[in-house]
Amino acid sequence: MTDPNAIQPSELDQLPDRDPEETAEWRASLDAVARAAGPHRAAYLMRRTLERAEGTGVALPKLLETDYVNSIPTAAEPAVPGDEALEARITAWNRWNAAAMVTRGSKYGVGGHIATFASAAWLYETGFNHFFHGKEGDGSGDQLYIQGHASPGIYARAFLDGRLTEQHLDHFRQEAGGNGLPSYPHPRRLPWLWEFPTVSMGLGPLSAIYQARFNRYLTNRGIKDVSSSHVWAFLGDGEMDEPESTAALALASREGLDNLTFVINCNLQRLDGPVRANFKIVQELEAQFRGAGWNVVKSLWGTAWDELFQLDTTGALLRRLRQVPDAQVQTYQTRDAAYIRQDFFGADPALAEMAKLLSDDKIVECFHFSRGGHEARKVYAAYKAALEHKGAPTVILAQTVKGHTLGDGFASKNANHQMKKLTVDEFKAMRDRLDLPIKDSDFADGQVPYGHPGAGSPEVRYLQERRAALGGPAPARRVHPLAPLPAPADKAFASFDKGSGTQNVATTMAFVRLVKDLVRDKETGRRWVPIVPDEARTFGMESLFPSLGIYSPKGQTYEPVDRDQLMYYKEAKNGQILNEGITEAGSMADFIAASSSYATHGEAMIPFYIFYSMFGWQRTADQMWQLGDQLGRGFLVGATAGRTTLTGEGLQHADGHSPVIAATNPAALSYDPAFAYEIAVVVKEGLRRMYGEAAEGEDQNVFYYLTVYNEPLPQPAKPSGLGIDEGIVKGLYRFNTAESAGLSAPANAPRIQLLGSGTAIHWALTAQRLLAEEWGVAADVWSATSWTELRRDALEADAALLRGEERVPYVRQALQGAEGPVLAVSDYMRQVPDQIAQWVEQDWSSLGADGFGLSDTRDAARRHFGVDAESIVVAALAQLARRGEVKASAVKEAREKYGL
């Protein structure tokens, strides 16, 4: 019979054993414990042994889960400095006013959330009183990512400390009058309070990680020392199901971001019911974060549970807590002591004996109310441990009850996320529960009153003293006056005016060359933040590697394989390029952090993020909306743009619609430049508007989206004449006429205006020549650099007319007097140029690449979509034929001639 303690040959092959006899003794000891004290005792000893090994630095894989108890034992909890009684009073007022605000607003049908803040009140209050640094002290202060649904509680606290009035609270979710409060954290709507928009769930945790990483980037590059700033992200356990929530966990641990703490409010409920009805979300999250290399602190049970754990001499309580699924824990919070005795304690004889020692009140206290996230002492201990842990980020898993203190009608109910109000009787019961000095007579006409202890009360004085000691109010957004960045030398931009001569240059390459010149600028060069998702070589950026370096907090710990080459792969601790790997979401989070650095850190940075245009707005449009809401500034560059320019890649790579999505974002200024000099003009204007001397009334809080192409083509010289730069910026200018292009056409020849954007202008120029040489038609070619900006200008003109102001849209001014019909063409779907159709006085027609992309040559793809030069000629002749300016037979003849 085989000895079970013997080392098997297969094991020896993989891991040589230098002392098999000692190994056998350890195994025998474990077997003996299991036989004598049971497998649970053996498991306990193994856990403690592994924890000890981890604590002493022995190289062993970490446990992914620990027992369902607090990470910090009660005996090891530090005392909470300050006045816990006053903090409890402040928390009670905040709970009351948050519920009152939402309830009072419910009569207008504007909605709101009560239960989330009720569960998280102590998670915020402990931070505000002891941990969150404001912006009036040294450095930049801390960055707080507030859970969106908890916003009423943050407003309630701002009301208590005098930053908001009752009028503000009464306009929660009613912003049209000017004194309202936005529903969630929205910097664009309340820019003095909110820094980060977080309610599009999943984006908050992702952005917090990259914000912490960007803080290190600023410090390591010597831009500003922000090493004292800490990033706090408050999240819901249900929110962690969003893929973005956990997408960058490994990045945070890999780069040792101990300036980052996640606080996950584990109230076990999402919007419709339990987060993990049949499982345990806390244990799942612990394993996920530990596996990613994070420090995990669990704060699950309040002090009322101490007695129960002391009575658990057999481990039966720990076993039962591991067994009970979250949905049943939620049920316990709504049932009486008899039910809990039978269902929870009755499942194990040892627990049944324990329950005999507990009163009904004790059982109800433990299972209904006593949670780690509801006690200042537990939360303080967790936060302190997080700040003291070095070398890795920390996640705090704080268990709470959703709807805590709101009454039995709210607490742990599946529907409580959708419950928008309490009755007067429920408020009176809540008042008594919180021991607030609010009289029955204060409920005038059935309206719940706001509560305030008075500006000179001990609560308010304490609150304000604590914030003053921590560096001022929080949350808060501050934009300190910054001197405009000096404009780069004109030489960098003017070098594109003469064109490329006989050399073919793609506009992607032109943009990269421009950036290479701009980052050399002595004044502003170091403020550029190049961001790319592992496609730098595709976009011709590898020449920037050795000169700028790729940012890595570890520097370069290896010798690169291409070290002997001119453009070798160089990583550096002070590297300027953020090369993020294959993550557009991570790259956008980088961009957002850099784009709002002017406010977060008082340092203007100039991010440009270059990406496959197909994988930008389509994949991360929600983050681009977040960017606009956060008042970010910078350049988004959709490279390899268009539906027909990326040969062979097929429909998944063929972008025919990013300008459509970009047009929906009010903060995005979208351009589709055709030529290198147009790119230079747009970038120069963007730098002036966002970072330089903005004109009066001009919004600086915008960002630019440029589409650039990978098709090498001749880059013409910039046309001479007045108004070219203005036309490029506003969206339209005449590139040439048939006559200036040297094309001959009969006197009084039919004339048409061809409008093209991006790479499509080259097809229009070929069509211009064919129309003149083969059909006797004169065509003028216009470059439409921005259909979207033309439309916005026209919409503003329409609005001005309604106000009684006379204003003509720029597109109508530009085309005024242009003879013949207009035919617009782009490498995007027709609705892109069609944005301006209603403001064009001439007859309008358009061509575009509608439908899915396909793999083929550029010429074949353009013929497939009907946007090539020959298709433009046929469409132009058809338009002129409808007007009687060419014979109808010419259309059929042209179609047959070109094989259409």
Coordinates of C-alpha atoms in Angstrom, one line a residue, residues 319-551:
R319 CA -17.9 28.5 9.0
R320 CA -21.5 29.7 9.0
L321 CA -20.6 33.2 7.9
R322 CA -18.7 31.7 5.0
Q323 CA -21.7 29.6 4.0
V324 CA -24.6 32.1 4.1
P325 CA -25.1 33.8 0.7
D326 CA -25.5 37.5 0.5
A327 CA -29.2 37.4 -0.2
Q328 CA -29.8 35.5 3.0
V329 CA -27.8 38.1 5.0
Q330 CA -30.1 40.7 3.5
T331 CA -33.1 38.7 4.6
Y332 CA -31.7 38.5 8.2
Q333 CA -31.7 42.3 8.3
T334 CA -35.4 42.3 7.8
R335 CA -36.5 39.4 10.1
D336 CA -36.9 39.0 13.8
A337 CA -34.7 37.2 16.3
A338 CA -36.7 34.0 16.2
Y339 CA -36.2 33.6 12.5
I340 CA -32.4 34.3 12.8
R341 CA -32.1 31.8 15.7
Q342 CA -33.7 29.1 13.6
D343 CA -32.2 29.8 10.2
F344 CA -28.7 31.0 11.1
F345 CA -27.8 29.5 14.5
G346 CA -30.0 26.4 14.0
A347 CA -27.8 25.2 11.2
D348 CA -25.1 24.0 13.5
P349 CA -25.4 22.5 17.0
A350 CA -22.5 24.5 18.3
L351 CA -24.2 27.7 17.0
A352 CA -27.5 26.7 18.6
E353 CA -25.7 26.4 22.0
M354 CA -24.1 29.8 21.4
A355 CA -27.5 31.4 20.6
K356 CA -28.8 30.4 24.0
L357 CA -26.4 32.9 25.5
L358 CA -27.6 35.7 23.4
S359 CA -30.7 37.9 24.0
D360 CA -33.1 38.7 21.2
D361 CA -32.0 42.3 21.4
K362 CA -28.4 41.3 20.9
I363 CA -29.2 39.2 17.9
V364 CA -31.3 42.0 16.3
E365 CA -28.5 44.5 17.0
C366 CA -25.9 42.3 15.3
F367 CA -27.9 41.3 12.3
H368 CA -29.8 44.5 11.7
F369 CA -27.4 47.3 12.4
S370 CA -23.9 46.3 13.4
R371 CA -21.7 46.6 10.4
G372 CA -18.1 47.7 10.0
G373 CA -19.0 50.5 7.6
H374 CA -21.4 52.1 10.2
E375 CA -18.9 52.7 12.9
A376 CA -16.4 55.5 13.0
R377 CA -13.9 53.4 14.9
K378 CA -13.9 50.6 12.3
V379 CA -13.7 53.0 9.4
Y380 CA -10.9 55.0 10.9
A381 CA -8.9 51.9 11.5
A382 CA -9.3 50.8 7.9
Y383 CA -8.4 54.2 6.5
K384 CA -5.4 54.5 8.7
A385 CA -4.2 51.1 7.6
A386 CA -4.6 52.0 4.0
L387 CA -2.5 55.1 4.3
E388 CA 0.2 53.3 6.2
H389 CA 0.5 50.4 3.7
K390 CA 3.3 51.0 1.3
G391 CA 4.2 49.5 -2.1
A392 CA 0.7 48.7 -3.3
P393 CA -2.8 50.2 -3.6
T394 CA -5.4 49.4 -0.9
V395 CA -9.0 48.4 -1.3
I396 CA -11.3 48.7 1.7
L397 CA -14.3 46.4 1.6
A398 CA -16.7 48.0 4.1
Q399 CA -20.0 46.1 4.7
T400 CA -23.0 48.3 5.3
V401 CA -26.8 48.1 5.2
K402 CA -28.4 49.9 2.3
G403 CA -31.0 52.3 3.7
H404 CA -29.5 52.2 7.2
T405 CA -31.4 54.4 9.7
L406 CA -34.1 55.2 7.2
G407 CA -36.5 52.7 8.9
D408 CA -37.8 49.2 8.3
G409 CA -39.5 50.3 5.1
F410 CA -36.1 51.1 3.5
A411 CA -33.3 49.0 5.1
S412 CA -32.2 46.1 2.8
K413 CA -35.4 46.3 0.7
N414 CA -34.7 45.2 -2.9
A415 CA -36.6 48.3 -4.2
N416 CA -34.9 50.9 -2.0
H417 CA -32.7 52.2 -4.8
Q418 CA -35.9 53.4 -6.6
M419 CA -37.6 54.7 -3.4
K420 CA -37.5 58.5 -3.5
K421 CA -39.3 59.6 -0.4
L422 CA -40.2 59.0 3.2
T423 CA -43.6 59.8 4.7
V424 CA -44.0 62.3 7.5
D425 CA -44.4 59.5 10.0
E426 CA -41.3 57.8 8.7
F427 CA -39.4 61.1 9.1
K428 CA -40.6 61.5 12.6
A429 CA -39.4 58.0 13.4
M430 CA -36.1 58.7 11.8
R431 CA -35.8 61.9 13.9
D432 CA -36.3 60.0 17.1
R433 CA -33.9 57.3 15.9
L434 CA -31.2 60.0 15.2
D435 CA -32.1 62.0 18.3
L436 CA -32.5 65.3 16.4
P437 CA -34.1 68.4 17.9
I438 CA -36.8 68.8 15.3
K439 CA -40.3 69.5 16.5
D440 CA -43.6 68.1 15.2
S441 CA -44.6 71.7 14.5
D442 CA -41.7 72.1 12.1
F443 CA -43.5 69.8 9.6
A444 CA -45.6 72.7 8.2
D445 CA -48.3 71.6 5.8
G446 CA -46.8 68.1 5.8
Q447 CA -43.5 69.4 4.4
V448 CA -40.4 67.8 5.9
P449 CA -38.1 70.6 7.2
Y450 CA -34.4 70.9 6.7
G451 CA -32.3 70.7 9.9
H452 CA -29.4 72.8 10.9
P453 CA -27.9 73.2 14.4
G454 CA -26.9 76.8 13.7
A455 CA -23.8 78.5 12.2
G456 CA -22.2 78.8 15.7
S457 CA -23.2 75.4 17.0
P458 CA -20.6 73.0 18.3
E459 CA -21.2 70.7 15.3
V460 CA -20.6 73.3 12.7
R461 CA -17.5 74.7 14.5
Y462 CA -16.1 71.2 14.8
L463 CA -16.8 70.4 11.2
Q464 CA -15.1 73.6 10.0
E465 CA -12.1 73.3 12.3
R466 CA -11.5 69.8 11.1
R467 CA -11.6 70.9 7.5
A468 CA -9.3 73.9 8.2
A469 CA -6.8 71.5 9.8
L470 CA -6.9 69.3 6.7
G471 CA -6.5 72.1 4.2
G472 CA -9.9 73.5 3.5
P473 CA -13.3 72.3 2.2
A474 CA -13.8 69.0 0.4
P475 CA -14.9 68.1 -2.1
A476 CA -13.8 71.2 -4.0
R477 CA -12.6 72.1 -7.4
R478 CA -10.1 75.0 -7.7
V479 CA -8.8 76.6 -10.9
H480 CA -6.0 78.9 -9.8
P481 CA -5.3 81.7 -12.3
L482 CA -2.7 80.4 -14.7
A483 CA -0.6 82.5 -17.0
P484 CA -1.4 81.6 -20.6
L485 CA 1.2 79.2 -22.1
P486 CA 3.4 81.0 -24.5
A487 CA 2.6 80.2 -28.1
P488 CA 5.2 77.9 -29.8
A489 CA 7.4 79.6 -32.5
D490 CA 5.6 80.0 -35.8
K491 CA 8.4 78.1 -37.5
A492 CA 6.9 74.7 -36.4
F493 CA 3.6 75.5 -38.1
A494 CA 4.8 77.5 -41.1
S495 CA 7.0 74.6 -42.2
F496 CA 3.9 72.9 -43.6
D497 CA 2.8 75.9 -45.7
K498 CA 5.1 75.1 -48.6
G499 CA 3.7 71.5 -49.0
S500 CA 5.7 68.3 -49.6
G501 CA 6.7 68.8 -53.2
T502 CA 7.0 65.5 -54.9
Q503 CA 7.1 63.5 -51.7
N504 CA 3.9 61.7 -50.6
V505 CA 3.0 62.2 -47.0
A506 CA 0.1 60.8 -45.0
T507 CA -1.7 63.3 -42.7
T508 CA -1.0 61.0 -39.8
M509 CA 2.8 61.4 -40.5
A510 CA 2.3 65.2 -40.8
F511 CA 0.7 65.4 -37.4
V512 CA 3.4 63.3 -35.8
R513 CA 6.1 65.5 -37.4
L514 CA 4.3 68.6 -36.1
V515 CA 4.3 67.2 -32.6
K516 CA 8.0 66.2 -32.8
D517 CA 8.7 69.9 -33.5
L518 CA 6.4 71.2 -30.8
V519 CA 7.8 69.0 -28.0
R520 CA 11.2 70.6 -28.7
D521 CA 9.8 74.0 -27.8
K522 CA 11.8 75.4 -24.8
E523 CA 8.7 76.9 -23.1
T524 CA 5.9 74.4 -23.6
G525 CA 7.6 71.2 -25.0
R526 CA 7.7 69.4 -21.7
R527 CA 4.0 70.0 -21.1
W528 CA 3.0 67.7 -24.0
V529 CA 1.7 64.3 -22.9
P530 CA 1.8 61.9 -25.9
I531 CA -0.6 59.0 -25.3
V532 CA -0.8 55.9 -27.5
P533 CA -2.3 52.4 -27.0
D534 CA 0.5 50.2 -28.3
E535 CA 0.3 51.5 -31.9
A536 CA 3.1 54.0 -31.9
R537 CA 5.0 52.3 -34.7
T538 CA 1.8 52.1 -36.8
F539 CA 1.6 55.9 -36.5
G540 CA 5.3 56.6 -37.1
M541 CA 6.0 57.6 -33.6
E542 CA 8.9 55.3 -32.8
S543 CA 11.3 58.2 -33.5
L544 CA 10.0 59.7 -30.3
F545 CA 11.0 56.7 -28.1
P546 CA 14.7 57.6 -27.7
S547 CA 14.2 61.3 -27.5
L548 CA 11.2 61.5 -25.2
G549 CA 11.3 58.1 -23.5
I550 CA 8.4 55.9 -22.5
Y551 CA 7.2 56.6 -19.0

